PDB file of C-alpha atoms in Angstrom:
ATOM      1  CA  GLU C   1       9.509  -8.559 -19.395  1.00 75.00           C
ATOM      2  CA  PRO C   2       8.326  -5.419 -17.576  1.00 78.00           C
ATOM      3  CA  GLU C   3       6.026  -6.070 -14.658  1.00 89.00           C
ATOM      4  CA  VAL C   4       3.821  -4.304 -12.167  1.00 93.00           C
ATOM      5  CA  THR C   5       5.324  -4.343  -8.686  1.00 94.00           C
ATOM      6  CA  GLN C   6       3.308  -4.164  -5.471  1.00 95.00           C
ATOM      7  CA  THR C   7       4.495  -3.656  -1.914  1.00 94.00           C
ATOM      8  CA  PRO C   8       4.092  -4.963   0.670  1.00 93.00           C
ATOM      9  CA  SER C   9       3.019  -8.482  -0.251  1.00 93.00           C
ATOM     10  CA  HIS C  10       1.264  -8.824   3.118  1.00 95.00           C
ATOM     11  CA  GLN C  11      -0.076  -6.144   5.440  1.00 96.00           C
ATOM     12  CA  VAL C  12      -1.707  -6.678   8.798  1.00 97.00           C
ATOM     13  CA  THR C  13      -3.451  -3.769  10.472  1.00 97.00           C
ATOM     14  CA  GLN C  14      -5.857  -3.012  13.265  1.00 97.00           C
ATOM     15  CA  MET C  15      -9.395  -1.943  12.504  1.00 97.00           C
ATOM     16  CA  GLY C  16      -9.629   1.843  12.230  1.00 96.00           C
ATOM     17  CA  GLN C  17      -6.013   2.296  11.138  1.00 97.00           C
ATOM     18  CA  GLU C  18      -4.964   3.866   7.870  1.00 97.00           C
ATOM     19  CA  VAL C  19      -3.106   1.771   5.319  1.00 97.00           C
ATOM     20  CA  ILE C  20      -1.339   2.675   2.111  1.00 96.00           C
ATOM     21  CA  LEU C  21      -0.797   0.059  -0.542  1.00 97.00           C
ATOM     22  CA  ARG C  22       1.899   0.798  -3.061  1.00 96.00           C
ATOM     23  CA  CYS C  23       2.323  -0.079  -6.694  1.00 96.00           C
ATOM     24  CA  VAL C  24       4.868   0.672  -9.378  1.00 96.00           C
ATOM     25  CA  PRO C  25       3.132   0.290 -12.752  1.00 95.00           C
ATOM     26  CA  ILE C  26       4.948  -0.524 -15.978  1.00 92.00           C
ATOM     27  CA  SER C  27       6.881   2.599 -16.888  1.00 89.00           C
ATOM     28  CA  ASN C  28       5.255   3.620 -20.177  1.00 87.00           C
ATOM     29  CA  HIS C  29       1.723   2.741 -19.120  1.00 91.00           C
ATOM     30  CA  LEU C  30      -0.882   5.463 -18.840  1.00 90.00           C
ATOM     31  CA  TYR C  31      -3.879   3.836 -17.177  1.00 92.00           C
ATOM     32  CA  PHE C  32      -3.769   2.522 -13.638  1.00 94.00           C
ATOM     33  CA  TYR C  33      -6.225   0.421 -11.706  1.00 95.00           C
ATOM     34  CA  TRP C  34      -6.950  -1.117  -8.349  1.00 97.00           C
ATOM     35  CA  TYR C  35      -8.934  -4.322  -7.986  1.00 97.00           C
ATOM     36  CA  ARG C  36      -9.598  -6.433  -4.947  1.00 97.00           C
ATOM     37  CA  GLN C  37     -10.537 -10.033  -4.264  1.00 95.00           C
ATOM     38  CA  ILE C  38     -12.152 -11.020  -1.006  1.00 95.00           C
ATOM     39  CA  LEU C  39     -11.378 -14.634  -0.171  1.00 92.00           C
ATOM     40  CA  GLY C  40     -13.625 -16.953  -2.156  1.00 89.00           C
ATOM     41  CA  GLN C  41     -15.215 -14.148  -4.159  1.00 93.00           C
ATOM     42  CA  LYS C  42     -14.790 -12.619  -7.608  1.00 95.00           C
ATOM     43  CA  VAL C  43     -12.113 -10.106  -8.453  1.00 96.00           C
ATOM     44  CA  GLU C  44     -13.829  -6.692  -8.207  1.00 96.00           C
ATOM     45  CA  PHE C  45     -12.971  -3.386  -9.849  1.00 95.00           C
ATOM     46  CA  LEU C  46     -12.300  -0.503  -7.467  1.00 97.00           C
ATOM     47  CA  VAL C  47     -10.966   2.419  -9.484  1.00 96.00           C
ATOM     48  CA  SER C  48      -9.228   3.477 -12.676  1.00 94.00           C
ATOM     49  CA  PHE C  49      -6.888   6.457 -12.932  1.00 93.00           C
ATOM     50  CA  TYR C  50      -5.685   8.389 -15.957  1.00 91.00           C
ATOM     51  CA  ASN C  51      -3.998  11.726 -16.452  1.00 89.00           C
ATOM     52  CA  ASN C  52      -3.777  12.299 -12.701  1.00 89.00           C
ATOM     53  CA  GLU C  53      -7.429  11.851 -12.008  1.00 92.00           C
ATOM     54  CA  ILE C  54      -9.957   9.124 -11.357  1.00 94.00           C
ATOM     55  CA  SER C  55     -11.637   8.087 -14.598  1.00 91.00           C
ATOM     56  CA  GLU C  56     -14.037   5.559 -13.136  1.00 91.00           C
ATOM     57  CA  LYS C  57     -14.815   4.124  -9.711  1.00 93.00           C
ATOM     58  CA  SER C  58     -17.099   1.446  -8.369  1.00 93.00           C
ATOM     59  CA  GLU C  59     -19.638   1.757  -5.588  1.00 93.00           C
ATOM     60  CA  ILE C  60     -17.107   0.017  -3.323  1.00 93.00           C
ATOM     61  CA  PHE C  61     -14.712   2.953  -3.699  1.00 95.00           C
ATOM     62  CA  ASP C  62     -16.294   5.253  -1.123  1.00 93.00           C
ATOM     63  CA  ASP C  63     -14.846   8.190   0.806  1.00 93.00           C
ATOM     64  CA  GLN C  64     -12.650   5.846   2.832  1.00 95.00           C
ATOM     65  CA  PHE C  65     -10.582   5.135  -0.263  1.00 97.00           C
ATOM     66  CA  SER C  66      -8.286   7.416  -2.215  1.00 97.00           C
ATOM     67  CA  VAL C  67      -5.665   6.993  -4.908  1.00 96.00           C
ATOM     68  CA  GLU C  68      -2.632   9.021  -5.774  1.00 94.00           C
ATOM     69  CA  ARG C  69       0.250   9.074  -8.187  1.00 91.00           C
ATOM     70  CA  PRO C  70       2.632  11.124  -6.077  1.00 84.00           C
ATOM     71  CA  ASP C  71       5.808  11.081  -8.128  1.00 85.00           C
ATOM     72  CA  GLY C  72       5.279   9.790 -11.659  1.00 78.00           C
ATOM     73  CA  SER C  73       6.253   6.230 -10.863  1.00 86.00           C
ATOM     74  CA  ASN C  74       4.293   5.114  -7.801  1.00 93.00           C
ATOM     75  CA  PHE C  75       0.548   4.594  -7.650  1.00 95.00           C
ATOM     76  CA  THR C  76      -0.975   4.248  -4.196  1.00 96.00           C
ATOM     77  CA  LEU C  77      -4.261   3.175  -2.674  1.00 97.00           C
ATOM     78  CA  LYS C  78      -5.057   4.598   0.747  1.00 97.00           C
ATOM     79  CA  ILE C  79      -7.747   3.255   3.029  1.00 97.00           C
ATOM     80  CA  ARG C  80      -8.384   5.884   5.687  1.00 95.00           C
ATOM     81  CA  SER C  81     -10.001   3.869   8.459  1.00 94.00           C
ATOM     82  CA  THR C  82      -9.909   0.168   7.778  1.00 96.00           C
ATOM     83  CA  LYS C  83     -12.813  -2.128   8.501  1.00 96.00           C
ATOM     84  CA  LEU C  84     -12.839  -5.882   8.943  1.00 96.00           C
ATOM     85  CA  GLU C  85     -14.549  -6.225   5.558  1.00 96.00           C
ATOM     86  CA  ASP C  86     -11.619  -4.503   3.852  1.00 97.00           C
ATOM     87  CA  SER C  87      -9.605  -7.681   4.335  1.00 97.00           C
ATOM     88  CA  ALA C  88      -8.817  -8.865   0.821  1.00 96.00           C
ATOM     89  CA  MET C  89      -6.110  -9.265  -1.790  1.00 96.00           C
ATOM     90  CA  TYR C  90      -5.606  -5.934  -3.516  1.00 97.00           C
ATOM     91  CA  PHE C  91      -4.297  -5.959  -7.069  1.00 97.00           C
ATOM     92  CA  CYS C  92      -2.782  -3.072  -8.953  1.00 96.00           C
ATOM     93  CA  ALA C  93      -2.859  -3.108 -12.755  1.00 94.00           C
ATOM     94  CA  SER C  94      -1.771  -0.891 -15.607  1.00 93.00           C
ATOM     95  CA  SER C  95      -2.357  -0.625 -19.316  1.00 89.00           C
ATOM     96  CA  VAL C  96      -1.350   1.405 -22.324  1.00 84.00           C
ATOM     97  CA  PRO C  97      -3.260   2.273 -25.509  1.00 78.00           C
ATOM     98  CA  GLY C  98      -2.360   0.150 -28.520  1.00 73.00           C
ATOM     99  CA  GLN C  99      -2.297  -3.194 -26.765  1.00 72.00           C
ATOM    100  CA  GLY C 100      -5.932  -3.983 -27.297  1.00 73.00           C
ATOM    101  CA  GLY C 101      -6.938  -3.146 -23.755  1.00 77.00           C
ATOM    102  CA  LYS C 102      -4.667  -5.724 -22.138  1.00 84.00           C
ATOM    103  CA  LEU C 103      -4.191  -5.208 -18.419  1.00 88.00           C
ATOM    104  CA  PHE C 104      -1.033  -6.207 -16.606  1.00 91.00           C
ATOM    105  CA  PHE C 105      -1.513  -7.133 -12.975  1.00 93.00           C
ATOM    106  CA  GLY C 106       0.824  -7.075 -10.023  1.00 94.00           C
ATOM    107  CA  SER C 107       1.139  -9.997  -7.632  1.00 93.00           C
ATOM    108  CA  GLY C 108      -1.101  -8.362  -5.053  1.00 95.00           C
ATOM    109  CA  THR C 109      -1.045  -7.186  -1.444  1.00 96.00           C
ATOM    110  CA  GLN C 110      -2.872  -9.390   1.033  1.00 96.00           C
ATOM    111  CA  LEU C 111      -4.480  -7.026   3.550  1.00 97.00           C
ATOM    112  CA  SER C 112      -5.672  -8.470   6.846  1.00 97.00           C
ATOM    113  CA  VAL C 113      -7.681  -6.200   9.141  1.00 97.00           C
ATOM    114  CA  LEU C 114      -7.915  -7.465  12.707  1.00 96.00           C
TER     115      LEU C 114
ATOM    116  CA  LYS P   1     -25.014  -4.526 -15.699  1.00 87.00           C
ATOM    117  CA  GLN P   2     -22.499  -7.005 -17.084  1.00 92.00           C
ATOM    118  CA  GLU P   3     -22.442 -10.423 -15.380  1.00 95.00           C
ATOM    119  CA  VAL P   4     -19.761 -13.010 -16.124  1.00 97.00           C
ATOM    120  CA  THR P   5     -20.247 -16.659 -15.212  1.00 97.00           C
ATOM    121  CA  GLN P   6     -17.813 -19.530 -15.383  1.00 97.00           C
ATOM    122  CA  ILE P   7     -18.876 -23.143 -15.388  1.00 92.00           C
ATOM    123  CA  PRO P   8     -17.809 -25.478 -13.937  1.00 92.00           C
ATOM    124  CA  ALA P   9     -16.519 -23.923 -10.730  1.00 94.00           C
ATOM    125  CA  ALA P  10     -14.061 -26.784 -10.324  1.00 96.00           C
ATOM    126  CA  LEU P  11     -12.657 -29.469 -12.556  1.00 94.00           C
ATOM    127  CA  SER P  12     -10.394 -32.444 -11.915  1.00 96.00           C
ATOM    128  CA  VAL P  13      -8.827 -34.385 -14.771  1.00 95.00           C
ATOM    129  CA  PRO P  14      -6.037 -36.930 -15.218  1.00 97.00           C
ATOM    130  CA  GLU P  15      -2.837 -35.737 -16.803  1.00 97.00           C
ATOM    131  CA  GLY P  16      -2.945 -35.728 -20.590  1.00 97.00           C
ATOM    132  CA  GLU P  17      -6.648 -35.044 -20.885  1.00 97.00           C
ATOM    133  CA  ASN P  18      -7.821 -31.917 -22.703  1.00 96.00           C
ATOM    134  CA  LEU P  19      -9.432 -29.191 -20.590  1.00 96.00           C
ATOM    135  CA  VAL P  20     -12.495 -27.204 -21.644  1.00 96.00           C
ATOM    136  CA  LEU P  21     -13.366 -24.150 -19.565  1.00 97.00           C
ATOM    137  CA  ASN P  22     -16.462 -22.091 -20.221  1.00 97.00           C
ATOM    138  CA  CYS P  23     -17.206 -18.410 -19.736  1.00 98.00           C
ATOM    139  CA  SER P  24     -20.460 -16.605 -20.456  1.00 97.00           C
ATOM    140  CA  PHE P  25     -21.350 -12.923 -20.272  1.00 97.00           C
ATOM    141  CA  THR P  26     -24.698 -11.195 -20.349  1.00 95.00           C
ATOM    142  CA  ASP P  27     -23.908  -8.022 -22.325  1.00 92.00           C
ATOM    143  CA  SER P  28     -22.439  -8.720 -25.767  1.00 90.00           C
ATOM    144  CA  ALA P  29     -21.222  -5.105 -26.160  1.00 90.00           C
ATOM    145  CA  ILE P  30     -17.677  -5.985 -25.174  1.00 91.00           C
ATOM    146  CA  TYR P  31     -14.381  -4.660 -26.485  1.00 90.00           C
ATOM    147  CA  ASN P  32     -12.319  -7.673 -25.519  1.00 91.00           C
ATOM    148  CA  LEU P  33     -12.210 -10.762 -23.355  1.00 94.00           C
ATOM    149  CA  GLN P  34      -9.173 -11.894 -21.397  1.00 94.00           C
ATOM    150  CA  TRP P  35      -8.319 -15.220 -19.830  1.00 97.00           C
ATOM    151  CA  PHE P  36      -6.125 -15.190 -16.734  1.00 96.00           C
ATOM    152  CA  ARG P  37      -4.444 -17.790 -14.621  1.00 96.00           C
ATOM    153  CA  GLN P  38      -4.301 -17.392 -10.830  1.00 94.00           C
ATOM    154  CA  ASP P  39      -2.197 -19.588  -8.575  1.00 91.00           C
ATOM    155  CA  PRO P  40      -3.184 -19.801  -4.888  1.00 85.00           C
ATOM    156  CA  GLY P  41      -2.412 -16.558  -3.078  1.00 78.00           C
ATOM    157  CA  LYS P  42      -0.809 -15.088  -6.182  1.00 81.00           C
ATOM    158  CA  GLY P  43      -1.517 -12.461  -8.797  1.00 86.00           C
ATOM    159  CA  LEU P  44      -3.203 -12.716 -12.167  1.00 91.00           C
ATOM    160  CA  THR P  45      -1.236 -13.833 -15.202  1.00 91.00           C
ATOM    161  CA  SER P  46      -2.714 -12.922 -18.556  1.00 91.00           C
ATOM    162  CA  LEU P  47      -2.988 -15.941 -20.851  1.00 94.00           C
ATOM    163  CA  LEU P  48      -4.924 -14.810 -23.893  1.00 95.00           C
ATOM    164  CA  LEU P  49      -6.761 -11.703 -25.044  1.00 92.00           C
ATOM    165  CA  ILE P  50      -9.437 -11.884 -27.729  1.00 93.00           C
ATOM    166  CA  GLN P  51     -10.701  -8.726 -29.382  1.00 91.00           C
ATOM    167  CA  SER P  52     -14.448  -8.564 -29.993  1.00 91.00           C
ATOM    168  CA  SER P  53     -13.826  -8.788 -33.759  1.00 91.00           C
ATOM    169  CA  GLN P  54     -11.845 -12.030 -33.394  1.00 93.00           C
ATOM    170  CA  ARG P  55     -13.131 -15.576 -33.152  1.00 94.00           C
ATOM    171  CA  GLU P  56     -10.129 -17.193 -31.485  1.00 95.00           C
ATOM    172  CA  GLN P  57      -6.621 -16.806 -30.167  1.00 95.00           C
ATOM    173  CA  THR P  58      -3.951 -19.438 -29.688  1.00 96.00           C
ATOM    174  CA  SER P  59      -0.810 -19.634 -27.602  1.00 94.00           C
ATOM    175  CA  GLY P  60       0.978 -22.961 -27.384  1.00 96.00           C
ATOM    176  CA  ARG P  61      -1.359 -25.523 -25.880  1.00 97.00           C
ATOM    177  CA  LEU P  62      -3.981 -22.863 -25.165  1.00 97.00           C
ATOM    178  CA  ASN P  63      -6.771 -21.881 -27.498  1.00 97.00           C
ATOM    179  CA  ALA P  64      -9.570 -19.470 -26.672  1.00 97.00           C
ATOM    180  CA  SER P  65     -12.666 -18.971 -28.783  1.00 97.00           C
ATOM    181  CA  LEU P  66     -15.182 -16.163 -28.650  1.00 97.00           C
ATOM    182  CA  ASP P  67     -18.796 -16.096 -29.792  1.00 95.00           C
ATOM    183  CA  LYS P  68     -19.726 -12.542 -28.994  1.00 92.00           C
ATOM    184  CA  SER P  69     -23.316 -12.731 -30.206  1.00 91.00           C
ATOM    185  CA  SER P  70     -24.126 -15.602 -27.878  1.00 94.00           C
ATOM    186  CA  GLY P  71     -22.016 -14.210 -25.038  1.00 95.00           C
ATOM    187  CA  ARG P  72     -19.643 -17.149 -24.731  1.00 97.00           C
ATOM    188  CA  SER P  73     -15.963 -17.922 -24.674  1.00 97.00           C
ATOM    189  CA  THR P  74     -14.218 -21.245 -24.251  1.00 97.00           C
ATOM    190  CA  LEU P  75     -10.656 -21.880 -23.171  1.00 97.00           C
ATOM    191  CA  TYR P  76      -9.149 -25.153 -24.375  1.00 97.00           C
ATOM    192  CA  ILE P  77      -5.980 -26.502 -22.826  1.00 97.00           C
ATOM    193  CA  ALA P  78      -4.569 -29.430 -24.759  1.00 97.00           C
ATOM    194  CA  ALA P  79      -2.748 -32.358 -23.179  1.00 97.00           C
ATOM    195  CA  SER P  80      -3.050 -31.067 -19.617  1.00 96.00           C
ATOM    196  CA  GLN P  81      -0.114 -31.264 -17.207  1.00 97.00           C
ATOM    197  CA  PRO P  82       0.013 -31.096 -13.396  1.00 97.00           C
ATOM    198  CA  GLY P  83       1.562 -27.644 -13.789  1.00 96.00           C
ATOM    199  CA  ASP P  84      -1.703 -26.463 -15.348  1.00 97.00           C
ATOM    200  CA  SER P  85      -3.387 -26.811 -11.948  1.00 97.00           C
ATOM    201  CA  ALA P  86      -4.631 -23.320 -11.058  1.00 97.00           C
ATOM    202  CA  THR P  87      -7.737 -21.159 -11.150  1.00 96.00           C
ATOM    203  CA  TYR P  88      -8.628 -19.774 -14.555  1.00 98.00           C
ATOM    204  CA  LEU P  89     -10.523 -16.495 -14.744  1.00 97.00           C
ATOM    205  CA  CYS P  90     -12.183 -14.795 -17.665  1.00 97.00           C
ATOM    206  CA  ALA P  91     -12.909 -11.083 -17.766  1.00 96.00           C
ATOM    207  CA  VAL P  92     -14.545  -8.691 -20.227  1.00 95.00           C
ATOM    208  CA  THR P  93     -14.287  -4.969 -20.818  1.00 91.00           C
ATOM    209  CA  ARG P  94     -16.352  -2.471 -22.804  1.00 85.00           C
ATOM    210  CA  GLN P  95     -13.607  -0.104 -23.869  1.00 76.00           C
ATOM    211  CA  ALA P  96     -10.067  -0.152 -25.219  1.00 67.00           C
ATOM    212  CA  ALA P  97      -8.449   1.518 -22.253  1.00 67.00           C
ATOM    213  CA  GLY P  98      -9.232   2.959 -18.882  1.00 66.00           C
ATOM    214  CA  ASN P  99     -12.302   0.831 -18.476  1.00 74.00           C
ATOM    215  CA  LYS P 100     -12.946  -1.762 -15.849  1.00 87.00           C
ATOM    216  CA  LEU P 101     -12.742  -5.488 -16.306  1.00 92.00           C
ATOM    217  CA  THR P 102     -15.689  -7.547 -15.105  1.00 95.00           C
ATOM    218  CA  PHE P 103     -14.520 -10.943 -13.882  1.00 96.00           C
ATOM    219  CA  GLY P 104     -16.100 -14.340 -13.671  1.00 97.00           C
ATOM    220  CA  GLY P 105     -15.804 -16.417 -10.534  1.00 96.00           C
ATOM    221  CA  GLY P 106     -13.183 -18.702 -12.045  1.00 96.00           C
ATOM    222  CA  THR P 107     -12.768 -22.404 -12.660  1.00 97.00           C
ATOM    223  CA  ARG P 108     -10.439 -24.205 -10.260  1.00 97.00           C
ATOM    224  CA  VAL P 109      -8.539 -26.882 -12.190  1.00 97.00           C
ATOM    225  CA  LEU P 110      -6.691 -29.843 -10.738  1.00 97.00           C
ATOM    226  CA  VAL P 111      -4.645 -32.022 -13.088  1.00 97.00           C
ATOM    227  CA  LYS P 112      -3.759 -35.300 -11.400  1.00 96.00           C
ATOM    228  CA  PRO P 113      -0.490 -37.024 -12.341  1.00 94.00           C
TER     229      PRO P 113
END
C-alpha cells in the first residue's frame, strides 16, 4: 500500500538553527499537510498546501515557518530559527479528492531543539 | 471554533473485554470523522472514516458510530487483545479536501493479558 514517507525520523538541533523536515507524499495525492504534536498534547494543524500554494494555515504557522514543494515529489517544512517550544513530533499528511477526505499520515519526525 | 474531546483519557481492560471509546465535538457541521491509532513515538494509522451522512462504519473487530446531531462518535473494539494497546484519536473536518483535521486528546488503552 502506498505510504507517506518522512525523513529524518529524528532531528536534534540547537536553538536558533534552521531545520528542514522532508516528506514524500503519496504520488497521486494533491493536498499536503503538516501537523505537529508536542509531547502530551493534542495533534495540531499547521498548514495545508494545494496547487503550489498554502490553502490554509493555523496561528502557529507564523513567519518562522515555510513550506515548499520543490520538485513535484517532495514536500518540505522549514523552520527558520528554531525555538525550544518547537520541539515536537511533526507529521506530514496527504490526501486526494474522491476518498471522502481521508488523510494519510507519515510516521513523523521527532524534532528536539536544545 | 471546533473542540474535540475524548473520554476517558485512559482505559485499562483485561484481554477479551470489549472496548468503548468516546469522542465528542462541539460543532456538528462536519464533513467526516476519522479514528486513528497511534503507537508510542509513532505515526497515525487511520482505522475508520465515517462520512457525516453515515451512522456507522465497520472493519473487522472495529465499529464506529456517529451521531452528528448530538456531536458524538463511539469506537467499539470487540474482544480486545494485548496488541490493541495504543492511543486512539478521533478527528473531524469540515470539508472534503484541503481542510484541517481537529483532533481530540486521545484515549490511551492498555489491554492486559
